[in-house]
Short mmCIF file of C-alpha atoms and ligand atoms in Angstrom, two decimals:
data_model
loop_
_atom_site.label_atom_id
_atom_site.label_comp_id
_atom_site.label_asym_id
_atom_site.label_seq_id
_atom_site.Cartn_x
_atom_site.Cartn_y
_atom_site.Cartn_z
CA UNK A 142 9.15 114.05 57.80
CA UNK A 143 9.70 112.31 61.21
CA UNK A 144 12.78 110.99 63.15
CA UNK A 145 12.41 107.83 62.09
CA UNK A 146 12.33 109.17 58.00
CA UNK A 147 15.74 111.05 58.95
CA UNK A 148 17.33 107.98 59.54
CA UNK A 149 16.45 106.31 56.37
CA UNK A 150 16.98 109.36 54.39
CA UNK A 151 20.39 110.03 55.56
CA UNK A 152 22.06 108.12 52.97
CA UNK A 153 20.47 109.20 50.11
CA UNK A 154 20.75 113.06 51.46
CA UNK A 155 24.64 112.30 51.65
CA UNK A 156 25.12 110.57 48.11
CA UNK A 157 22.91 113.52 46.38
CA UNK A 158 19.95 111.22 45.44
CA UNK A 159 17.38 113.19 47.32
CA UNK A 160 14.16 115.15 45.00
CA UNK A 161 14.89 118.59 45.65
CA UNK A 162 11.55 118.49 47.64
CA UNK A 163 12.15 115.79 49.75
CA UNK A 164 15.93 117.47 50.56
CA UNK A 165 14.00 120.78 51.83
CA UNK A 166 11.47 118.45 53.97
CA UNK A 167 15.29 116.69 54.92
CA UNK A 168 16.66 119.87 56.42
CA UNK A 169 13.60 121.24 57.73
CA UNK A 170 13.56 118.81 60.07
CA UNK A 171 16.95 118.61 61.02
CA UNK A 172 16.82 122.45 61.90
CA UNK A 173 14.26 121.88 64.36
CA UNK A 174 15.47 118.52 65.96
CA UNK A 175 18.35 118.58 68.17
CA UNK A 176 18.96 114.45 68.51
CA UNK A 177 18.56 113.80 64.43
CA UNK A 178 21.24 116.74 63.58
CA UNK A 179 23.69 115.06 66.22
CA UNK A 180 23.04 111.96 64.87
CA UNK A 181 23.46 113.09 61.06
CA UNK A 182 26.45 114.95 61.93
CA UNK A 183 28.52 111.96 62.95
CA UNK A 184 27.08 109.97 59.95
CA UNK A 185 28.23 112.70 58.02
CA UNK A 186 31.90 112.76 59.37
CA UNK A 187 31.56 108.87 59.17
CA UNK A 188 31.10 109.06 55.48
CA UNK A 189 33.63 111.52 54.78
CA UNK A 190 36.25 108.97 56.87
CA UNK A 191 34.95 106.09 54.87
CA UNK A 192 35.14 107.99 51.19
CA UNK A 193 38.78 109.34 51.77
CA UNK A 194 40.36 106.15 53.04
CA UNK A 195 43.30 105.82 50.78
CA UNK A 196 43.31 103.97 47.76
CA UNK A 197 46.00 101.00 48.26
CA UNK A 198 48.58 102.05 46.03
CA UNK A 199 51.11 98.89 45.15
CA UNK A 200 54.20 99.69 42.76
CA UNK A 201 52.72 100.36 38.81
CA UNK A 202 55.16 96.81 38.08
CA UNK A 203 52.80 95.22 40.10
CA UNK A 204 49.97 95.70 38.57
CA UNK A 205 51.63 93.91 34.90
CA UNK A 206 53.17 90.99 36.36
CA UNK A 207 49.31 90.75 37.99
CA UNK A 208 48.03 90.25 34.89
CA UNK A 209 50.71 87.77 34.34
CA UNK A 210 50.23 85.86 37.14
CA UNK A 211 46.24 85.91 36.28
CA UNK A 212 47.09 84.08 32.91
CA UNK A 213 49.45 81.61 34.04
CA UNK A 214 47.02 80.77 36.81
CA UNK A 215 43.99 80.47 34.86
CA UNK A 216 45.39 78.45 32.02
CA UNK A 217 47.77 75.97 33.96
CA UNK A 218 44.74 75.53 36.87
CA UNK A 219 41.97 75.23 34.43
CA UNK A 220 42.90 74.01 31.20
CA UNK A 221 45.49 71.44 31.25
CA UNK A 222 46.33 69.32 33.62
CA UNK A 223 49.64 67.39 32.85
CA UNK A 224 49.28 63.58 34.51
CA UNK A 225 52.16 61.75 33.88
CA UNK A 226 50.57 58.20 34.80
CA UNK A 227 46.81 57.21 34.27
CA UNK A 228 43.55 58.94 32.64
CA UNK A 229 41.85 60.65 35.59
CA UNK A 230 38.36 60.40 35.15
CA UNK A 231 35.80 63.40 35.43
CA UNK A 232 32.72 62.64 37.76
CA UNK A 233 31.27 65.72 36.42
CA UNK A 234 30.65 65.35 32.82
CA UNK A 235 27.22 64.51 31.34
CA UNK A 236 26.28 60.69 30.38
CA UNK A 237 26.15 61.75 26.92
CA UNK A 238 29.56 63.66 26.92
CA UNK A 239 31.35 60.94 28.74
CA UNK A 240 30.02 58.40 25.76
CA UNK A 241 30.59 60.51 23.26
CA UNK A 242 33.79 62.66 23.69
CA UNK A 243 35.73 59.27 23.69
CA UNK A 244 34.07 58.25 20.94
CA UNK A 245 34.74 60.89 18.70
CA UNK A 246 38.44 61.08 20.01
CA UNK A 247 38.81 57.84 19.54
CA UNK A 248 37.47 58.61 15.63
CA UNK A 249 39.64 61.56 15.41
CA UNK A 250 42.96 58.94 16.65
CA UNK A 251 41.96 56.66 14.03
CA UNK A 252 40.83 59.21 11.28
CA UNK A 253 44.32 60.91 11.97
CA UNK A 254 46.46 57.38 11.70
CA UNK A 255 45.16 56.32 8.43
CA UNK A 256 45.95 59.83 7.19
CA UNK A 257 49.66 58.79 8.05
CA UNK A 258 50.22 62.58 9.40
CA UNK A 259 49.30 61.91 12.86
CA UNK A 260 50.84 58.53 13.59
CA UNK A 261 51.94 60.44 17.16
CA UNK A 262 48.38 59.61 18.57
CA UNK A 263 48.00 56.22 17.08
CA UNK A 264 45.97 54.48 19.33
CA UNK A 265 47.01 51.53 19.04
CA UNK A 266 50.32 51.83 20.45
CA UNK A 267 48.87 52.65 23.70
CA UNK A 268 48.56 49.26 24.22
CA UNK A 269 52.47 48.44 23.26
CA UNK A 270 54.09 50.97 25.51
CA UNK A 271 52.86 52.30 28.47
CA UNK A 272 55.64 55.24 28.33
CA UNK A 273 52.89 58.26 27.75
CA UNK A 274 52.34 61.36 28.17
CA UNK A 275 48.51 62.17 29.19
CA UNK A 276 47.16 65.24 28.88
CA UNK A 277 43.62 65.86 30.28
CA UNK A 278 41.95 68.86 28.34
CA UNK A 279 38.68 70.04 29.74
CA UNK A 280 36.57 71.82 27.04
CA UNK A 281 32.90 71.11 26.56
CA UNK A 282 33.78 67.85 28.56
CA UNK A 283 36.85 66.12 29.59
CA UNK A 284 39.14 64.15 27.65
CA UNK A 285 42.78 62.63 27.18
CA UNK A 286 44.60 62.39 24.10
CA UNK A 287 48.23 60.53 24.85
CA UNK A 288 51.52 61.33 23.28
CA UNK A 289 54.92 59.89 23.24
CA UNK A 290 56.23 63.49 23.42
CA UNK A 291 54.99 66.47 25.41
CA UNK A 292 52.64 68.33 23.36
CA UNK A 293 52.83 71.88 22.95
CA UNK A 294 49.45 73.78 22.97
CA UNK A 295 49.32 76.38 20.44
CA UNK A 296 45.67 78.08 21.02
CA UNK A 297 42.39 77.84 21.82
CA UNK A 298 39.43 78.60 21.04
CA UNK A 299 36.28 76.97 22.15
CA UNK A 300 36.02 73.43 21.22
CA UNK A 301 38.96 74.16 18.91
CA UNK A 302 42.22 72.88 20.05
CA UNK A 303 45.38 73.51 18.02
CA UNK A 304 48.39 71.69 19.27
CA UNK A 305 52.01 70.24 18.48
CA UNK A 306 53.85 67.62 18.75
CA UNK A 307 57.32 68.37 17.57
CA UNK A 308 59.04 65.23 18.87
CA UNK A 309 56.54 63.16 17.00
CA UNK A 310 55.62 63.89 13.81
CA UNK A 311 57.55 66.68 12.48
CA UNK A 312 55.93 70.06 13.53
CA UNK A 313 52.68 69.15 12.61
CA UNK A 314 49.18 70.90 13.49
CA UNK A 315 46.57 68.91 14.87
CA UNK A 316 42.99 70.76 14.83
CA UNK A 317 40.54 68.44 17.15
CA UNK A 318 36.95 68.39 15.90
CA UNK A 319 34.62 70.52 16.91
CA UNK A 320 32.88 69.24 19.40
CA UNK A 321 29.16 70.72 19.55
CA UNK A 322 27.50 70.88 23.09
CA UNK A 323 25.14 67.93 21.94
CA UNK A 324 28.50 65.84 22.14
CA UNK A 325 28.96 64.67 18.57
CA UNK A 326 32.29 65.22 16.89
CA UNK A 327 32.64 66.31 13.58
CA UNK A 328 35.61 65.11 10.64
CA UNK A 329 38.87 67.15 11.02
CA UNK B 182 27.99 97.97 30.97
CA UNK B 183 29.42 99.59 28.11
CA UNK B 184 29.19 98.51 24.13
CA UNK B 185 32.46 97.86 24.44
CA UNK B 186 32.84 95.71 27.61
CA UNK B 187 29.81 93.43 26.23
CA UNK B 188 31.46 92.29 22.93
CA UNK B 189 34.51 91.65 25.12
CA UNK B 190 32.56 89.65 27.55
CA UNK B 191 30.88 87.62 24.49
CA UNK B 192 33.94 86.89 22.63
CA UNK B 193 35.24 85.88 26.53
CA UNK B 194 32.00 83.21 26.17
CA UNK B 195 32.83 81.92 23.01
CA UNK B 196 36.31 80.96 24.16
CA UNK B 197 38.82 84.61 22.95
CA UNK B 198 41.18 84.32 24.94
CA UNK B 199 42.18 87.69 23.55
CA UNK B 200 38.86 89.27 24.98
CA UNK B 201 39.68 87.41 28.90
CA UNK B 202 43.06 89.23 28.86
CA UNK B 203 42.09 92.31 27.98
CA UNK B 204 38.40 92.04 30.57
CA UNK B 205 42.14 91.21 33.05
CA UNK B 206 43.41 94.39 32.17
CA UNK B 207 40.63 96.81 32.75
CA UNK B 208 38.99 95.11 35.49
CA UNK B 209 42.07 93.58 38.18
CA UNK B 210 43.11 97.15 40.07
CA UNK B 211 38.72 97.05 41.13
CA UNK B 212 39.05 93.49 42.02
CA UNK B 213 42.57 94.21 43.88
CA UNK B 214 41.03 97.10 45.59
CA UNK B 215 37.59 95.46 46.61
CA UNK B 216 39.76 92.83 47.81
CA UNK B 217 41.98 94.80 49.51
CA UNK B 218 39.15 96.29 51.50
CA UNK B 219 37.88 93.27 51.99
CA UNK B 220 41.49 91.34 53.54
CA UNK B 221 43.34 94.48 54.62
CA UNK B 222 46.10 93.29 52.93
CA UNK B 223 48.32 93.02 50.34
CA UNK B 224 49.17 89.25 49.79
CA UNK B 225 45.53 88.21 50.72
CA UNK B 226 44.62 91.18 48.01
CA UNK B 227 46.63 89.27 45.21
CA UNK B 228 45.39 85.98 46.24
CA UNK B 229 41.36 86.91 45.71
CA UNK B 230 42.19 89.18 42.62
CA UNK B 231 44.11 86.29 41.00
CA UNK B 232 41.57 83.53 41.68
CA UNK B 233 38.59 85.52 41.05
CA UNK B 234 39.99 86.12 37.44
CA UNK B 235 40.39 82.05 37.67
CA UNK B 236 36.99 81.69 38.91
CA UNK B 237 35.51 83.39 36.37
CA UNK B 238 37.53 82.02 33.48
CA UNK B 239 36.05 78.75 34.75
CA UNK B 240 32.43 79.94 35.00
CA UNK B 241 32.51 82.15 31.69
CA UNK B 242 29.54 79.85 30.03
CA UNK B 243 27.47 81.25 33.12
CA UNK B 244 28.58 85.04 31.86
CA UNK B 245 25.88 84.29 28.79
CA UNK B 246 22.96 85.08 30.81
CA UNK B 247 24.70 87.52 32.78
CA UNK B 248 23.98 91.28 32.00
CA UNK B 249 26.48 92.78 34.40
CA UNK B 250 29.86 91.70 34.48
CA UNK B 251 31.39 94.07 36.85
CA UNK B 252 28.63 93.28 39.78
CA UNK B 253 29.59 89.08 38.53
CA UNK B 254 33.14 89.60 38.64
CA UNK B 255 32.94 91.20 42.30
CA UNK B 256 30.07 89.24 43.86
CA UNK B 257 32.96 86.49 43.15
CA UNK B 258 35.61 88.29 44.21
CA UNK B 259 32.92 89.18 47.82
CA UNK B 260 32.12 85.21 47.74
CA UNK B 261 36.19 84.49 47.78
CA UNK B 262 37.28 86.83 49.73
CA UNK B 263 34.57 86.18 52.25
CA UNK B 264 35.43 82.71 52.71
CA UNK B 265 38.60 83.41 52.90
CA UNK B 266 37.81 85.49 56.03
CA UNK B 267 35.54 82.79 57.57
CA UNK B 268 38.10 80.18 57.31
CA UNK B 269 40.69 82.73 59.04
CA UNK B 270 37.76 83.75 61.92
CA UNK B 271 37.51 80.12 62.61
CA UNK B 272 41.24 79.85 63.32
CA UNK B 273 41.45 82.93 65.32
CA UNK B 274 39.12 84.78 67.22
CA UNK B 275 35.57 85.83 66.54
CA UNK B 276 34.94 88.66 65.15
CA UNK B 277 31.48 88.31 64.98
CA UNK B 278 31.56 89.03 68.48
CA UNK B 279 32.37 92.75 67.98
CA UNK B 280 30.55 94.47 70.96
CA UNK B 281 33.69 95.99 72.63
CA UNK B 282 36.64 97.14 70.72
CA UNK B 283 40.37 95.52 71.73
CA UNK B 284 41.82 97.48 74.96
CA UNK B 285 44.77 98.36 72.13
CA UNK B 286 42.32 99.95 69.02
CA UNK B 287 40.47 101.32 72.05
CA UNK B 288 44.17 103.47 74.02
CA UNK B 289 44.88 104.42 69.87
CA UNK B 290 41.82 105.74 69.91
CA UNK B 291 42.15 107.93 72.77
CA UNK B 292 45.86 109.02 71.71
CA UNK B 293 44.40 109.88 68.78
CA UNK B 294 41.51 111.78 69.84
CA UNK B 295 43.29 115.58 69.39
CA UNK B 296 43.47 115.01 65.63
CA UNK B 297 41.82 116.90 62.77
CA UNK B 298 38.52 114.85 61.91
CA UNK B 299 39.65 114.72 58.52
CA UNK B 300 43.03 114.69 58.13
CA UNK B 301 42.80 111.99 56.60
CA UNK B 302 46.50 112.12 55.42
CA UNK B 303 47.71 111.41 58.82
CA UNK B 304 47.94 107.51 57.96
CA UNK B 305 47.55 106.34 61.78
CA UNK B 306 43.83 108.18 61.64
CA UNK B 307 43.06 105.61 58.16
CA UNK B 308 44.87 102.78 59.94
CA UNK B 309 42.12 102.96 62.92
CA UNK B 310 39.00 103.65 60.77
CA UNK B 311 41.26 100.33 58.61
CA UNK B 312 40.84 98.15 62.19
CA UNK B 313 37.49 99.53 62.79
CA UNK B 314 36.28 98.11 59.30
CA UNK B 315 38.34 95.47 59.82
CA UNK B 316 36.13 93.87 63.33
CA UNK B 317 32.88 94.08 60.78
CA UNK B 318 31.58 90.60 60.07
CA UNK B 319 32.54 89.26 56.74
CA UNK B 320 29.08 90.42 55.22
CA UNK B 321 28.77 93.64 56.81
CA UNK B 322 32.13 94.50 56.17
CA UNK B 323 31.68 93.91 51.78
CA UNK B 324 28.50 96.25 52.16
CA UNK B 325 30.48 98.90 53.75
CA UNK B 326 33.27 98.69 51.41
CA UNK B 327 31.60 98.37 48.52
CA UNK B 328 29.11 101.57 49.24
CA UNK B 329 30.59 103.70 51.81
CA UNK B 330 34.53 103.82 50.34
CA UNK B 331 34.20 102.75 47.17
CA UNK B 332 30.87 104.63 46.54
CA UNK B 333 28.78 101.35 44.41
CA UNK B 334 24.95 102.62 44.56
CA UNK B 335 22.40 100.83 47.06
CA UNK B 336 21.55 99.02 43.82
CA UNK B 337 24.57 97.82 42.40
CA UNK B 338 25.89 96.35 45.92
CA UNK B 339 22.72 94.30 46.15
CA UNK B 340 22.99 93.16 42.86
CA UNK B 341 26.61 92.37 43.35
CA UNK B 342 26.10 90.88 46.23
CA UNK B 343 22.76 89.28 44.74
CA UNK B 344 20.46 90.23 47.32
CA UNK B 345 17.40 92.10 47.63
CA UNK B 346 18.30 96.45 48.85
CA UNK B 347 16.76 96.10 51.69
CA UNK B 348 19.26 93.62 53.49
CA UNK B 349 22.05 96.29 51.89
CA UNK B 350 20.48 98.88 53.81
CA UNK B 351 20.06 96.77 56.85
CA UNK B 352 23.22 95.65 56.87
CA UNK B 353 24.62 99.01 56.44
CA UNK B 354 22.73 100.67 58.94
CA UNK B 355 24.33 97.83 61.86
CA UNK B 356 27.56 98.26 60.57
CA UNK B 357 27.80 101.92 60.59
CA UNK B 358 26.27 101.74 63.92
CA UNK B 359 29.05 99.98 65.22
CA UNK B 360 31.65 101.59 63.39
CA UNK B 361 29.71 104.90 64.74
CA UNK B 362 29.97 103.16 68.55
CA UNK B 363 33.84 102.23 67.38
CA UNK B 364 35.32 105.51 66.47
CA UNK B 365 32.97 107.80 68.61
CA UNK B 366 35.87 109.91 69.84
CA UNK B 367 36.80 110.83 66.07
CA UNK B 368 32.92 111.60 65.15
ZN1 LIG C 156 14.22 114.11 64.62
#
């Protein structure tokens, strides 16, 4: 082993990684060479500064409203996104999705009027009032379903979307179709 | 990555929002503390740890290929935090221009030279080698925190950081050299 192997060596002679061999060659060489054993001594001391910095240590209360503040974050930043005039549109989503996600919405709407349970999303009266709420729900793609109420979402799961609308139609459940990443919607 | 982490992550995938709390709960204190290495302090901690979890929540249909969360989840949490830090160099000083240490780090230094190599407990002696780390370029600065303190392996920094082990040992070896150069009087 030369001077130039000491230096690359170092580290893994420090963190224990060394073949027992290959640590004897290691120290063999540092016995006899004055300029490498100064040198691995203040690595040495270096390391041992860097591995006993302190841990930062906030209060343990901390550490739950964290996770608090994580969930409120993710789900208000990149879930919903509560427009209170307009349908913003999203650059982003495939040709296909962008056809079809409307499409099938638009399907669900109607699907969901005739039913008579649903008559909170009845398309049609978009075009009466223009006092809506929008809600733009990114899922496989983006969309906007309009209410006359806020709507309170219930869960989640992935291209599942179960919501209320108290102030509409009772305290019903809506349960979107699935949407499958090809884009086509299926019946409720 | 455990049994047990990778159903988590793949109910995470398939939308459980049950599974993304509970990959919150085991994983934010080594976000906050890469983070805090990283910013040096606590606000800027909160603000990567909180928007890496976002981040990732956003990019979880990525996490299907991914056989590592923990080096995903902190090479975002290194990508954050280390714009973060560009965007703050810009409006301050350089720090990529790190050959001499401030006249103030360098007189603490000095005052500080008669103490115990490793008393480590003495917080002033961890503040310096904090403001050493602290004048390491953004990228330089994640390898050293990630290896040296928080003790990652050579091969889980470069795949965290996803490049190849030799520019982790590179970068390593001029960082410690300056750090070396930095606290000579302590070494
Ligand atoms: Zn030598």
């Amino acid at each position: 082993m030369n001077c130039r192997h000491i230096e690359i060596y170092g580290d893994y002679y420090l963190s224990n990684t060394l073949s027992p061999p290959l640590r004897a060659e290691f120290e063999e060489h540092l016995n006899g060479c004055a300029p490498c054993r100064t040198n691995f001594e203040r690595d040495k001391k270096l390391f041992g500064l860097l591995v006993s910095l302190p841990l930062p240590n906030p209060p343990e209360e901390y550490w739950q409203n964290l996770e608090k503040n994580i969930l409120a974050k993710t789900f208000e930043e990149s879930r919903l996104e509560f427009i209170e005039n307009g349908i913003k549109k999203d650059s982003s989503i495939k040709e296909y999705l962008r056809f079809a996600i409307p499409l099938a919405a638009m399907f669900i709407l109607l699907f969901s009027s005739l039913l008579g349970n649903f008559g909170f999303l009845n398309p049609f009266n978009m075009i009466e009032s223009t006092r809506f709420y929008s809600y733009n729900i990114e899922l496989l793609g983006n969309y906007q379903i309009q209410a006359r109420e806020p709507i309170e979402f219930l869960s989640q799961t992935e291209g599942v979307l179960i919501m209320s609308a108290p102030g509409n139609a009772g305290y019903g459940l809506l349960i979107m179709a699935q949407m499958q990443s090809h884009g086509r919607g299926n019946d409720l | 990555m455990t049994d047990e982490i990778k159903i988590l992550v793949e109910k995470f995938t398939q939308g459980d929002q049950s599974a993304y709390t509970e990959l919150v709960r085991r994983f934010q204190k080594r976000v906050y503390v890469l983070a805090y290495r990283m910013m040096g302090n606590h606000i800027d901690a909160d603000e990567v740890t909180q928007e890496t979890f976002v981040r990732i929540y956003e990019k979880r249909h990525e996490l299907k290929t991914i056989s590592y969360f923990q080096s995903f989840l902190l090479r975002v949490a290194s990508n954050y935090a280390i714009d973060l830090l560009r965007r703050r160099q810009k409006r301050f000083i350089s720090i990529e221009d790190e050959t001499e240490m401030l006249p103030s780090v360098q007189a603490e230094l000095v005052e500080n030279i008669a103490l115990p190599d490793k008393d480590l407990e003495n917080a002033e002696l961890a503040e310096i080698i904090k403001q050493a780390i602290d004048r390491l370029p953004p990228r330089q600065k994640i390898t050293v925190a990630l290896h040296d303190v928080e003790g990652y392996t050579m091969t889980e920094v470069a795949m965290t950081l996803g490049c190849p082990e030799a520019t982790v040992r590179s970068n390593l070896h001029i960082a410690r050299s300056k750090l070396k150069k930095w606290l000579a009087k302590m070494l």
